[in-house]
């Protein structure tokens, strides 16, 4: 995995951790005020998925060349 992909992977994992910490659990996990944190977590998970797809595509390009 390239260094750039590793950096973004760490950033997205940090975003997930920070947002899980910021959720106000006493209000209920899916309270309206917590929606912004869930959307941010979903975006970070999507970012992780994109990082793995890009890494896989770069490996395919190296093998064919």
Coordinates of N, CA, C and O in Angstrom, one line a residue:
X1 N 0.9 -1.2 0.0 CA 0.0 0.0 0.0 C 0.9 1.2 0.0 O 1.8 1.3 0.8
X2 N 0.6 2.2 -0.9 CA 1.4 3.4 -1.0 C 1.2 4.2 0.2 O 0.2 4.2 1.0
X3 N 2.2 5.1 0.5 CA 2.2 6.0 1.6 C 1.0 6.9 1.7 O 0.4 7.1 2.7
X4 N 0.7 7.4 0.5 CA -0.5 8.3 0.4 C -1.8 7.6 0.9 O -2.6 8.2 1.6
X5 N -1.9 6.4 0.5 CA -3.1 5.6 0.8 C -3.1 5.4 2.3 O -4.2 5.4 3.0
X6 N -2.0 5.1 2.9 CA -1.9 4.9 4.3 C -2.2 6.1 5.1 O -2.9 6.0 6.2
X7 N -1.8 7.3 4.6 CA -2.1 8.5 5.3 C -3.6 8.7 5.4 O -4.2 9.1 6.4
X8 N -4.3 8.6 4.2 CA -5.7 8.8 4.2 C -6.4 7.7 5.0 O -7.5 8.0 5.6
X9 N -5.9 6.5 5.0 CA -6.6 5.5 5.8 C -6.5 5.9 7.3 O -7.5 5.7 8.0
X10 N -5.4 6.4 7.8 CA -5.3 6.8 9.2 C -6.2 8.0 9.5 O -6.9 8.0 10.5
X11 N -6.3 8.9 8.5 CA -7.1 10.1 8.7 C -8.6 9.7 8.8 O -9.3 10.1 9.7
X12 N -9.0 8.8 8.0 CA -10.4 8.3 8.0 C -10.7 7.6 9.3 O -11.8 7.7 9.9
X13 N -9.8 6.8 9.8 CA -10.0 6.0 11.0 C -10.0 7.0 12.2 O -10.9 6.8 13.1
X14 N -9.2 8.0 12.2 CA -9.3 9.1 13.2 C -10.6 9.8 13.2 O -11.2 10.1 14.2
X15 N -11.2 10.1 12.0 CA -12.5 10.7 11.9 C -13.5 9.9 12.5 O -14.4 10.4 13.2
X16 N -13.5 8.6 12.3 CA -14.5 7.7 12.8 C -14.4 7.7 14.3 O -15.4 7.7 15.1
X17 N -13.2 7.6 14.9 CA -13.0 7.6 16.3 C -13.4 8.8 17.0 O -14.1 8.8 18.0
X18 N -13.1 10.0 16.4 CA -13.5 11.3 16.9 C -15.0 11.4 16.9 O -15.6 11.9 17.9
X19 N -15.6 11.0 15.9 CA -17.1 11.1 15.8 C -17.8 10.1 16.7 O -18.9 10.5 17.3
X20 N -17.3 9.0 16.9 CA -17.9 8.0 17.9 C -17.8 8.6 19.3 O -18.7 8.4 20.1
X21 N -16.7 9.3 19.6 CA -16.5 9.9 20.9 C -17.4 11.1 21.0 O -17.9 11.4 22.1
X22 N -17.7 11.8 20.0 CA -18.6 13.0 20.0 C -20.1 12.8 20.1 O -20.8 13.6 20.5
X23 N -20.5 11.5 19.8 CA -21.9 11.2 19.8 C -22.4 11.3 21.3 O -21.7 10.8 22.2
X24 N -23.5 12.0 21.5 CA -24.1 12.1 22.8 C -25.0 10.9 23.1 O -26.1 10.9 22.7
X25 N -24.4 9.9 23.7 CA -25.0 8.6 23.8 C -26.2 8.7 24.8 O -27.2 7.9 24.6
X26 N -26.2 9.6 25.7 CA -27.3 9.7 26.7 C -28.6 10.2 26.0 O -29.7 9.9 26.6
X27 N -28.5 10.8 24.9 CA -29.7 11.3 24.2 C -30.3 10.2 23.3 O -31.4 10.4 22.8
X28 N -29.5 9.2 23.1 CA -30.0 8.1 22.2 C -29.0 8.2 21.0 O -28.7 9.3 20.5
X29 N -28.7 7.1 20.5 CA -27.7 7.0 19.4 C -28.2 7.7 18.1 O -27.4 8.4 17.4
X30 N -29.5 7.6 17.8 CA -30.0 8.1 16.6 C -30.9 9.3 16.8 O -31.8 9.6 16.0
X31 N -30.5 10.1 17.8 CA -31.2 11.4 18.0 C -30.9 12.4 16.9 O -29.8 12.2 16.2
X32 N -31.7 13.3 16.7 CA -31.5 14.3 15.6 C -30.2 15.0 15.7 O -29.6 15.3 14.7
X33 N -29.8 15.4 16.9 CA -28.5 16.1 17.1 C -27.3 15.2 16.7 O -26.2 15.8 16.5
X34 N -27.4 13.9 16.8 CA -26.3 13.0 16.5 C -26.2 12.7 15.0 O -25.3 12.0 14.6
X35 N -27.2 13.1 14.2 CA -27.2 12.7 12.8 C -25.9 13.2 12.1 O -25.4 12.5 11.2
X36 N -25.4 14.4 12.4 CA -24.2 14.9 11.7 C -23.0 14.0 12.0 O -22.2 13.8 11.1
X37 N -22.9 13.4 13.2 CA -21.8 12.5 13.5 C -22.0 11.2 12.7 O -21.0 10.6 12.2
X38 N -23.2 10.7 12.6 CA -23.4 9.4 11.8 C -23.1 9.6 10.3 O -22.6 8.8 9.7
X39 N -23.5 10.8 9.8 CA -23.2 11.1 8.4 C -21.7 11.2 8.2 O -21.1 10.7 7.2
X40 N -21.0 11.8 9.1 CA -19.5 11.9 9.0 C -18.9 10.5 9.1 O -17.9 10.2 8.4
X41 N -19.4 9.6 10.0 CA -18.9 8.3 10.1 C -19.1 7.5 8.8 O -18.2 6.8 8.3
X42 N -20.3 7.7 8.2 CA -20.6 7.0 6.9 C -19.7 7.5 5.8 O -19.2 6.7 5.0
X43 N -19.4 8.8 5.8 CA -18.5 9.4 4.8 C -17.1 8.8 5.0 O -16.4 8.5 4.0
X44 N -16.6 8.7 6.3 CA -15.3 8.1 6.5 C -15.2 6.7 6.1 O -14.2 6.2 5.5
X45 N -16.3 5.9 6.3 CA -16.3 4.5 5.9 C -16.3 4.4 4.4 O -15.6 3.6 3.8
X46 N -17.0 5.3 3.7 CA -16.9 5.4 2.3 C -15.5 5.7 1.8 O -15.0 5.2 0.8
X47 N -14.9 6.6 2.5 CA -13.5 7.0 2.1 C -12.6 5.9 2.3 O -11.7 5.7 1.5
X48 N -12.7 5.0 3.3 CA -11.9 3.9 3.5 C -12.1 2.9 2.4 O -11.1 2.3 1.8
X49 N -13.3 2.7 2.0 CA -13.6 1.8 0.9 C -13.0 2.3 -0.4 O -12.4 1.5 -1.2
X50 N -13.0 3.6 -0.7 CA -12.4 4.2 -1.9 C -10.9 4.0 -1.8 O -10.2 3.7 -2.8
X51 N -10.3 4.2 -0.6 CA -8.8 4.0 -0.5 C -8.4 2.5 -0.9 O -7.5 2.3 -1.6
X52 N -9.2 1.6 -0.4 CA -8.9 0.2 -0.7 C -9.1 -0.1 -2.2 O -8.3 -0.9 -2.8
X53 N -10.1 0.5 -2.8 CA -10.4 0.3 -4.2 C -9.2 0.9 -5.1 O -8.7 0.3 -6.0
X54 N -8.8 2.1 -4.7 CA -7.7 2.7 -5.4 C -6.4 2.0 -5.3 O -5.6 1.8 -6.2
X55 N -6.1 1.4 -4.1 CA -5.0 0.6 -3.8 C -5.0 -0.7 -4.7 O -4.0 -1.0 -5.3
X56 N -6.2 -1.3 -4.8 CA -6.3 -2.5 -5.6 C -6.1 -2.2 -7.1 O -5.4 -2.9 -7.8
X57 N -6.7 -1.1 -7.5 CA -6.5 -0.7 -8.9 C -5.0 -0.4 -9.3 O -4.5 -0.7 -10.3
X58 N -4.3 0.2 -8.3 CA -2.9 0.5 -8.6 C -2.1 -0.7 -8.6 O -1.1 -0.8 -9.4
X59 N -2.5 -1.8 -7.9 CA -1.7 -3.0 -7.9 C -2.0 -3.7 -9.2 O -1.1 -4.4 -9.8
X60 N -3.2 -3.6 -9.7 CA -3.5 -4.3 -11.0 C -2.7 -3.6 -12.1 O -2.2 -4.3 -13.0
X61 N -2.6 -2.3 -12.1 CA -1.8 -1.5 -13.1 C -0.4 -1.9 -13.1 O 0.3 -2.0 -14.1
X62 N 0.2 -2.2 -11.9 CA 1.6 -2.6 -11.8 C 1.8 -3.9 -12.4 O 2.8 -4.2 -13.1
X63 N 0.9 -4.9 -12.2 CA 1.1 -6.3 -12.7 C 1.0 -6.3 -14.2 O 1.7 -7.1 -14.9
X64 N 0.2 -5.5 -14.8 CA 0.0 -5.6 -16.3 C 1.1 -4.9 -17.0 O 1.4 -5.2 -18.2
X65 N 1.8 -3.9 -16.4 CA 2.8 -3.1 -17.1 C 4.1 -3.8 -17.1 O 4.4 -4.9 -17.0

